[in-house]
Amino acid sequence: GAGVSQSPSNKVTEKGKDVELRCDPISGHTALYWYRQSLGQGLEFLIYFQGNSAPDKSGLPSDRFSAERTGGSVSTLTIQRTQQEDSAVYLCASSLGLAGGITDTQYFGPGTRLTVL
Amino acid sequence: DAKTTQPTSMDCAEGRAANLPCNHSTISGNEYVYWYRQIHSQGPQYIIHGLKNNETNEMASLIITEDRKSSTLILPHATLRDTAVYYCIVSPRNAGGTSYGKLTFGQGTILTVHP
C-alpha cells in the first residue's frame, strides 16, 4: 500500500516568509509525528498527534512553529517568519498509535528539504 | 528515555555479516530497544525491535544481553544497499503496556559496506 507522503519535496524560501509543509500519513494510522534533521545532525522530534488527544508539542523549537492535523489524517506544519536556522529536512512519520499493540512502528516519509535564503 | 551509545562508524565487506553494537546501560524494565536505519536522502526505515529475547526478521537479527544493557544488530549478509546510518533507540512503554510516542535519535553508526 501507499506509504507516508510529503509535499513539497523541496522548498526554497526567503527569510521572513511563512511556509507550510504537508504530510499524508498511511491510511488508518492514528498517530502522526514531525521530526527535523539539520545538516549533519540527528533527527529532532518536533510534535506528535495521537487521535483526538491534545498533541505533544514539546519538541517545537519556538512559537513560530505550529502544526495541525485535520480530520485525523493530513497534517500541516507551518513555520512563520522563517529564519536561516530553520533550514533542514522535515520528516513526517505515522504509526498505528494506540492500536499498534505492545509496540508501535513508525513509518517515515521521504521528507521536505527546506532551504531558507 | 535511556541514552544509547553507538560507534560513530563501521566498515563491512559485502556478503559478510555486519554486527552493530549499542550500549544502553541505563535501560529500564519498561523500555524496548528499536533499530532504524537511514539510507542517504531517505527517511528512516524500521528494522527490528526487542524487549529481552533475541529477535529475527527478514532484515536482521537483534541480540540483547541478559542484563539488557547492550544489544547487537546483525545483518547476516551485508550488501552495498545496506550502507546507511543505523540508529539504536530505547523507547518506553506507557502504563498501559503499549509503546508509542516520539523516538529520540542519537548520532547513530555510519555503516559502509564495501565490495
PDB file of C-alpha atoms in Angstrom:
ATOM      1  CA  GLY A   1       0.000   0.000   0.000  1.00  0.00           C
ATOM      2  CA  ALA A   2       0.930   3.648  -0.153  1.00  0.00           C
ATOM      3  CA  GLY A   3       3.414   4.901   2.358  1.00  0.00           C
ATOM      4  CA  VAL A   4       3.725   8.267   4.044  1.00  0.00           C
ATOM      5  CA  SER A   5       3.905  11.058   1.506  1.00  0.00           C
ATOM      6  CA  GLN A   6       5.127  14.602   1.978  1.00  0.00           C
ATOM      7  CA  SER A   7       4.942  17.697  -0.140  1.00  0.00           C
ATOM      8  CA  PRO A   8       6.688  19.599  -1.451  1.00  0.00           C
ATOM      9  CA  SER A   9       9.851  17.536  -1.693  1.00  0.00           C
ATOM     10  CA  ASN A  10      11.906  20.717  -1.819  1.00  0.00           C
ATOM     11  CA  LYS A  11      11.070  24.248  -0.726  1.00  0.00           C
ATOM     12  CA  VAL A  12      13.253  27.314  -1.076  1.00  0.00           C
ATOM     13  CA  THR A  13      12.034  30.445   0.646  1.00  0.00           C
ATOM     14  CA  GLU A  14      13.296  33.825   1.683  1.00  0.00           C
ATOM     15  CA  LYS A  15      13.980  34.747   5.266  1.00  0.00           C
ATOM     16  CA  GLY A  16      10.879  36.137   6.927  1.00  0.00           C
ATOM     17  CA  LYS A  17       8.364  34.305   4.748  1.00  0.00           C
ATOM     18  CA  ASP A  18       5.902  31.713   6.048  1.00  0.00           C
ATOM     19  CA  VAL A  19       5.954  28.132   4.770  1.00  0.00           C
ATOM     20  CA  GLU A  20       3.569  25.200   5.002  1.00  0.00           C
ATOM     21  CA  LEU A  21       4.698  21.601   4.756  1.00  0.00           C
ATOM     22  CA  ARG A  22       2.222  18.813   4.213  1.00  0.00           C
ATOM     23  CA  CYS A  23       2.136  15.205   5.369  1.00  0.00           C
ATOM     24  CA  ASP A  24      -0.233  12.468   4.229  1.00  0.00           C
ATOM     25  CA  PRO A  25       0.033   9.547   6.655  1.00  0.00           C
ATOM     26  CA  ILE A  26      -0.639   5.918   5.930  1.00  0.00           C
ATOM     27  CA  SER A  27      -4.370   5.271   5.844  1.00  0.00           C
ATOM     28  CA  GLY A  28      -5.649   4.045   9.185  1.00  0.00           C
ATOM     29  CA  HIS A  29      -2.694   5.322  11.186  1.00  0.00           C
ATOM     30  CA  THR A  30      -3.902   7.338  14.149  1.00  0.00           C
ATOM     31  CA  ALA A  31      -0.512   8.646  15.267  1.00  0.00           C
ATOM     32  CA  LEU A  32       1.471  11.228  13.329  1.00  0.00           C
ATOM     33  CA  TYR A  33       4.871  12.693  14.111  1.00  0.00           C
ATOM     34  CA  TRP A  34       7.017  15.522  12.795  1.00  0.00           C
ATOM     35  CA  TYR A  35      10.800  15.483  13.074  1.00  0.00           C
ATOM     36  CA  ARG A  36      13.502  17.620  11.537  1.00  0.00           C
ATOM     37  CA  GLN A  37      17.055  16.854  10.541  1.00  0.00           C
ATOM     38  CA  SER A  38      19.530  19.674  10.152  1.00  0.00           C
ATOM     39  CA  LEU A  39      22.691  19.240   8.085  1.00  0.00           C
ATOM     40  CA  GLY A  40      24.977  16.805   9.841  1.00  0.00           C
ATOM     41  CA  GLN A  41      22.627  16.455  12.799  1.00  0.00           C
ATOM     42  CA  GLY A  42      20.452  13.665  14.073  1.00  0.00           C
ATOM     43  CA  LEU A  43      16.692  13.626  13.921  1.00  0.00           C
ATOM     44  CA  GLU A  44      14.965  16.009  16.299  1.00  0.00           C
ATOM     45  CA  PHE A  45      11.399  15.393  17.461  1.00  0.00           C
ATOM     46  CA  LEU A  46       9.011  18.292  16.917  1.00  0.00           C
ATOM     47  CA  ILE A  47       5.388  17.291  17.573  1.00  0.00           C
ATOM     48  CA  TYR A  48       3.201  14.204  17.949  1.00  0.00           C
ATOM     49  CA  PHE A  49      -0.512  13.721  17.300  1.00  0.00           C
ATOM     50  CA  GLN A  50      -2.478  10.767  18.638  1.00  0.00           C
ATOM     51  CA  GLY A  51      -6.097  10.555  17.543  1.00  0.00           C
ATOM     52  CA  ASN A  52      -8.177  13.348  19.016  1.00  0.00           C
ATOM     53  CA  SER A  53      -5.900  13.871  22.011  1.00  0.00           C
ATOM     54  CA  ALA A  54      -4.051  17.121  22.562  1.00  0.00           C
ATOM     55  CA  PRO A  55      -0.774  16.960  20.620  1.00  0.00           C
ATOM     56  CA  ASP A  56       2.592  16.656  22.306  1.00  0.00           C
ATOM     57  CA  LYS A  57       4.256  19.884  21.247  1.00  0.00           C
ATOM     58  CA  SER A  58       7.255  19.538  23.497  1.00  0.00           C
ATOM     59  CA  GLY A  59       9.760  19.499  20.629  1.00  0.00           C
ATOM     60  CA  LEU A  60       8.696  22.649  18.816  1.00  0.00           C
ATOM     61  CA  PRO A  61      11.693  24.989  18.928  1.00  0.00           C
ATOM     62  CA  SER A  62       9.780  28.274  19.031  1.00  0.00           C
ATOM     63  CA  ASP A  63       6.314  29.758  18.746  1.00  0.00           C
ATOM     64  CA  ARG A  64       6.978  30.339  15.050  1.00  0.00           C
ATOM     65  CA  PHE A  65       6.362  26.635  14.576  1.00  0.00           C
ATOM     66  CA  SER A  66       2.878  25.151  14.647  1.00  0.00           C
ATOM     67  CA  ALA A  67       1.161  22.097  13.285  1.00  0.00           C
ATOM     68  CA  GLU A  68      -2.353  20.894  12.837  1.00  0.00           C
ATOM     69  CA  ARG A  69      -3.948  17.675  11.833  1.00  0.00           C
ATOM     70  CA  THR A  70      -7.321  17.947  10.177  1.00  0.00           C
ATOM     71  CA  GLY A  71      -9.829  15.123  10.312  1.00  0.00           C
ATOM     72  CA  GLY A  72      -7.312  12.857  11.953  1.00  0.00           C
ATOM     73  CA  SER A  73      -5.443  12.407   8.702  1.00  0.00           C
ATOM     74  CA  VAL A  74      -3.451  15.030   6.792  1.00  0.00           C
ATOM     75  CA  SER A  75      -1.124  17.260   8.797  1.00  0.00           C
ATOM     76  CA  THR A  76       0.390  20.623   8.024  1.00  0.00           C
ATOM     77  CA  LEU A  77       3.499  22.004   9.686  1.00  0.00           C
ATOM     78  CA  THR A  78       3.665  25.786   9.474  1.00  0.00           C
ATOM     79  CA  ILE A  79       6.776  27.845  10.070  1.00  0.00           C
ATOM     80  CA  GLN A  80       6.160  31.576  10.336  1.00  0.00           C
ATOM     81  CA  ARG A  81       8.781  34.244   9.664  1.00  0.00           C
ATOM     82  CA  THR A  82      11.335  31.668   8.598  1.00  0.00           C
ATOM     83  CA  GLN A  83      14.950  32.056   9.668  1.00  0.00           C
ATOM     84  CA  GLN A  84      18.073  30.598   8.098  1.00  0.00           C
ATOM     85  CA  GLU A  85      18.486  28.212  11.026  1.00  0.00           C
ATOM     86  CA  ASP A  86      15.145  26.645  10.062  1.00  0.00           C
ATOM     87  CA  SER A  87      16.829  25.140   7.002  1.00  0.00           C
ATOM     88  CA  ALA A  88      16.575  21.381   7.407  1.00  0.00           C
ATOM     89  CA  VAL A  89      14.834  18.265   6.163  1.00  0.00           C
ATOM     90  CA  TYR A  90      11.426  17.974   7.801  1.00  0.00           C
ATOM     91  CA  LEU A  91      10.300  14.390   8.184  1.00  0.00           C
ATOM     92  CA  CYS A  92       6.845  13.099   8.915  1.00  0.00           C
ATOM     93  CA  ALA A  93       6.073   9.656  10.292  1.00  0.00           C
ATOM     94  CA  SER A  94       2.879   7.804  11.085  1.00  0.00           C
ATOM     95  CA  SER A  95       2.010   4.727  13.091  1.00  0.00           C
ATOM     96  CA  LEU A  96      -0.965   2.744  14.286  1.00  0.00           C
ATOM     97  CA  GLY A  97      -0.600   4.527  17.615  1.00  0.00           C
ATOM     98  CA  LEU A  98      -2.753   3.136  20.382  1.00  0.00           C
ATOM     99  CA  ALA A  99      -3.946   0.428  18.031  1.00  0.00           C
ATOM    100  CA  GLY A 100      -0.392  -0.691  17.475  1.00  0.00           C
ATOM    101  CA  GLY A 101      -0.361  -3.045  20.358  1.00  0.00           C
ATOM    102  CA  ILE A 102       2.607  -3.592  22.621  1.00  0.00           C
ATOM    103  CA  THR A 103       4.978  -1.810  20.288  1.00  0.00           C
ATOM    104  CA  ASP A 104       4.310   0.728  17.581  1.00  0.00           C
ATOM    105  CA  THR A 105       6.447   1.022  14.486  1.00  0.00           C
ATOM    106  CA  GLN A 106       6.810   4.436  12.903  1.00  0.00           C
ATOM    107  CA  TYR A 107       6.891   4.697   9.115  1.00  0.00           C
ATOM    108  CA  PHE A 108       8.656   7.735   7.738  1.00  0.00           C
ATOM    109  CA  GLY A 109       8.018   9.777   4.642  1.00  0.00           C
ATOM    110  CA  PRO A 110      10.773  10.973   2.299  1.00  0.00           C
ATOM    111  CA  GLY A 111      10.908  14.410   3.901  1.00  0.00           C
ATOM    112  CA  THR A 112      10.718  18.003   2.713  1.00  0.00           C
ATOM    113  CA  ARG A 113      14.023  19.788   2.270  1.00  0.00           C
ATOM    114  CA  LEU A 114      13.553  23.397   3.364  1.00  0.00           C
ATOM    115  CA  THR A 115      16.128  25.994   2.429  1.00  0.00           C
ATOM    116  CA  VAL A 116      15.785  29.488   3.851  1.00  0.00           C
ATOM    117  CA  LEU A 117      17.865  32.066   1.994  1.00  0.00           C
TER     118      LEU A 117
ATOM    119  CA  ASP B   1      14.346   7.865  27.960  1.00  0.00           C
ATOM    120  CA  ALA B   2      17.523   5.835  28.326  1.00  0.00           C
ATOM    121  CA  LYS B   3      20.571   7.076  26.448  1.00  0.00           C
ATOM    122  CA  THR B   4      22.269   4.890  23.853  1.00  0.00           C
ATOM    123  CA  THR B   5      25.893   4.817  22.756  1.00  0.00           C
ATOM    124  CA  GLN B   6      26.990   3.571  19.346  1.00  0.00           C
ATOM    125  CA  PRO B   7      30.280   3.641  17.456  1.00  0.00           C
ATOM    126  CA  THR B   8      30.479   6.519  15.029  1.00  0.00           C
ATOM    127  CA  SER B   9      31.315   4.366  12.017  1.00  0.00           C
ATOM    128  CA  MET B  10      31.942   0.800  10.910  1.00  0.00           C
ATOM    129  CA  ASP B  11      33.010  -0.954   7.737  1.00  0.00           C
ATOM    130  CA  CYS B  12      31.894  -4.310   6.418  1.00  0.00           C
ATOM    131  CA  ALA B  13      32.751  -6.343   3.353  1.00  0.00           C
ATOM    132  CA  GLU B  14      29.900  -7.229   1.043  1.00  0.00           C
ATOM    133  CA  GLY B  15      28.495 -10.676   1.793  1.00  0.00           C
ATOM    134  CA  ARG B  16      29.858 -10.740   5.318  1.00  0.00           C
ATOM    135  CA  ALA B  17      27.864 -10.274   8.495  1.00  0.00           C
ATOM    136  CA  ALA B  18      27.665  -6.757   9.890  1.00  0.00           C
ATOM    137  CA  ASN B  19      27.479  -6.616  13.680  1.00  0.00           C
ATOM    138  CA  LEU B  20      26.468  -3.226  15.028  1.00  0.00           C
ATOM    139  CA  PRO B  21      26.754  -2.768  18.795  1.00  0.00           C
ATOM    140  CA  CYS B  22      24.723  -0.497  21.023  1.00  0.00           C
ATOM    141  CA  ASN B  23      25.154   0.280  24.679  1.00  0.00           C
ATOM    142  CA  HIS B  24      22.076   1.184  26.726  1.00  0.00           C
ATOM    143  CA  SER B  25      23.294   0.627  30.259  1.00  0.00           C
ATOM    144  CA  THR B  26      20.592   2.809  31.828  1.00  0.00           C
ATOM    145  CA  ILE B  27      17.707   0.981  30.185  1.00  0.00           C
ATOM    146  CA  SER B  28      14.741   0.396  32.454  1.00  0.00           C
ATOM    147  CA  GLY B  29      12.373  -2.517  32.589  1.00  0.00           C
ATOM    148  CA  ASN B  30       9.638  -0.843  30.577  1.00  0.00           C
ATOM    149  CA  GLU B  31      11.820   0.128  27.635  1.00  0.00           C
ATOM    150  CA  TYR B  32      12.163  -1.582  24.286  1.00  0.00           C
ATOM    151  CA  VAL B  33      15.209  -1.487  22.012  1.00  0.00           C
ATOM    152  CA  TYR B  34      14.456  -0.331  18.464  1.00  0.00           C
ATOM    153  CA  TRP B  35      16.704  -0.191  15.425  1.00  0.00           C
ATOM    154  CA  TYR B  36      16.075   2.091  12.479  1.00  0.00           C
ATOM    155  CA  ARG B  37      18.320   2.936   9.572  1.00  0.00           C
ATOM    156  CA  GLN B  38      18.523   5.896   7.238  1.00  0.00           C
ATOM    157  CA  ILE B  39      19.845   5.492   3.745  1.00  0.00           C
ATOM    158  CA  HIS B  40      21.191   8.690   2.228  1.00  0.00           C
ATOM    159  CA  SER B  41      18.460  11.188   1.303  1.00  0.00           C
ATOM    160  CA  GLN B  42      15.662   8.949   2.537  1.00  0.00           C
ATOM    161  CA  GLY B  43      13.519   8.867   5.665  1.00  0.00           C
ATOM    162  CA  PRO B  44      14.408   6.423   8.445  1.00  0.00           C
ATOM    163  CA  GLN B  45      13.314   2.820   7.991  1.00  0.00           C
ATOM    164  CA  TYR B  46      12.280   0.478  10.802  1.00  0.00           C
ATOM    165  CA  ILE B  47      14.428  -2.640  11.082  1.00  0.00           C
ATOM    166  CA  ILE B  48      13.624  -4.550  14.247  1.00  0.00           C
ATOM    167  CA  HIS B  49      12.817  -4.188  17.934  1.00  0.00           C
ATOM    168  CA  GLY B  50      13.030  -6.293  21.081  1.00  0.00           C
ATOM    169  CA  LEU B  51      12.496  -6.292  24.831  1.00  0.00           C
ATOM    170  CA  LYS B  52      14.677  -9.033  26.277  1.00  0.00           C
ATOM    171  CA  ASN B  53      14.569 -12.002  23.933  1.00  0.00           C
ATOM    172  CA  ASN B  54      16.592 -12.242  20.767  1.00  0.00           C
ATOM    173  CA  GLU B  55      14.582 -11.397  17.679  1.00  0.00           C
ATOM    174  CA  THR B  56      14.925 -12.167  13.981  1.00  0.00           C
ATOM    175  CA  ASN B  57      13.059 -10.951  10.941  1.00  0.00           C
ATOM    176  CA  GLU B  58      13.675 -10.840   7.212  1.00  0.00           C
ATOM    177  CA  MET B  59      16.024  -7.893   7.558  1.00  0.00           C
ATOM    178  CA  ALA B  60      18.144  -8.603  10.607  1.00  0.00           C
ATOM    179  CA  SER B  61      18.654 -10.248  13.960  1.00  0.00           C
ATOM    180  CA  LEU B  62      18.739  -8.487  17.312  1.00  0.00           C
ATOM    181  CA  ILE B  63      20.746  -9.929  20.162  1.00  0.00           C
ATOM    182  CA  ILE B  64      20.062  -8.411  23.592  1.00  0.00           C
ATOM    183  CA  THR B  65      22.315  -9.278  26.516  1.00  0.00           C
ATOM    184  CA  GLU B  66      20.762 -10.931  29.527  1.00  0.00           C
ATOM    185  CA  ASP B  67      21.168  -7.784  31.638  1.00  0.00           C
ATOM    186  CA  ARG B  68      19.688  -5.751  28.735  1.00  0.00           C
ATOM    187  CA  LYS B  69      22.455  -3.198  28.987  1.00  0.00           C
ATOM    188  CA  SER B  70      23.627  -3.711  25.441  1.00  0.00           C
ATOM    189  CA  SER B  71      22.490  -5.168  22.158  1.00  0.00           C
ATOM    190  CA  THR B  72      23.841  -6.053  18.731  1.00  0.00           C
ATOM    191  CA  LEU B  73      22.119  -5.697  15.401  1.00  0.00           C
ATOM    192  CA  ILE B  74      23.238  -8.323  12.932  1.00  0.00           C
ATOM    193  CA  LEU B  75      22.861  -8.026   9.181  1.00  0.00           C
ATOM    194  CA  PRO B  76      23.741 -11.597   8.188  1.00  0.00           C
ATOM    195  CA  HIS B  77      24.865 -10.974   4.609  1.00  0.00           C
ATOM    196  CA  ALA B  78      25.511  -7.290   4.094  1.00  0.00           C
ATOM    197  CA  THR B  79      25.026  -5.804   0.637  1.00  0.00           C
ATOM    198  CA  LEU B  80      26.055  -2.454  -0.803  1.00  0.00           C
ATOM    199  CA  ARG B  81      22.456  -1.324  -0.339  1.00  0.00           C
ATOM    200  CA  ASP B  82      22.849  -1.738   3.424  1.00  0.00           C
ATOM    201  CA  THR B  83      25.191   1.254   3.552  1.00  0.00           C
ATOM    202  CA  ALA B  84      23.339   3.653   5.847  1.00  0.00           C
ATOM    203  CA  VAL B  85      23.239   5.290   9.261  1.00  0.00           C
ATOM    204  CA  TYR B  86      21.934   2.814  11.834  1.00  0.00           C
ATOM    205  CA  TYR B  87      20.153   4.148  14.894  1.00  0.00           C
ATOM    206  CA  CYS B  88      19.669   2.262  18.143  1.00  0.00           C
ATOM    207  CA  ILE B  89      16.786   3.768  20.137  1.00  0.00           C
ATOM    208  CA  VAL B  90      15.342   2.939  23.520  1.00  0.00           C
ATOM    209  CA  SER B  91      11.668   3.692  23.785  1.00  0.00           C
ATOM    210  CA  PRO B  92       9.447   3.351  26.823  1.00  0.00           C
ATOM    211  CA  ARG B  93       6.139   1.673  27.154  1.00  0.00           C
ATOM    212  CA  ASN B  94       3.378   3.570  28.865  1.00  0.00           C
ATOM    213  CA  ALA B  95       1.495   2.387  31.894  1.00  0.00           C
ATOM    214  CA  GLY B  96      -0.930   0.530  29.669  1.00  0.00           C
ATOM    215  CA  GLY B  97       1.871  -1.553  28.235  1.00  0.00           C
ATOM    216  CA  THR B  98       1.929  -0.017  24.772  1.00  0.00           C
ATOM    217  CA  SER B  99       4.976   1.633  23.325  1.00  0.00           C
ATOM    218  CA  TYR B 100       4.344   4.720  21.278  1.00  0.00           C
ATOM    219  CA  GLY B 101       5.363   8.297  21.106  1.00  0.00           C
ATOM    220  CA  LYS B 102       8.395  10.223  19.993  1.00  0.00           C
ATOM    221  CA  LEU B 103      11.626   8.492  19.116  1.00  0.00           C
ATOM    222  CA  THR B 104      14.844  10.039  20.387  1.00  0.00           C
ATOM    223  CA  PHE B 105      17.523   9.553  17.753  1.00  0.00           C
ATOM    224  CA  GLY B 106      21.216   9.779  18.589  1.00  0.00           C
ATOM    225  CA  GLN B 107      24.009  10.167  16.068  1.00  0.00           C
ATOM    226  CA  GLY B 108      23.878   6.516  15.024  1.00  0.00           C
ATOM    227  CA  THR B 109      26.529   4.367  13.362  1.00  0.00           C
ATOM    228  CA  ILE B 110      27.539   5.023   9.769  1.00  0.00           C
ATOM    229  CA  LEU B 111      27.864   1.568   8.240  1.00  0.00           C
ATOM    230  CA  THR B 112      29.768   1.401   4.979  1.00  0.00           C
ATOM    231  CA  VAL B 113      29.565  -1.847   3.051  1.00  0.00           C
ATOM    232  CA  HIS B 114      32.350  -2.143   0.505  1.00  0.00           C
ATOM    233  CA  PRO B 115      32.837  -4.582  -2.378  1.00  0.00           C
TER     234      PRO B 115
END
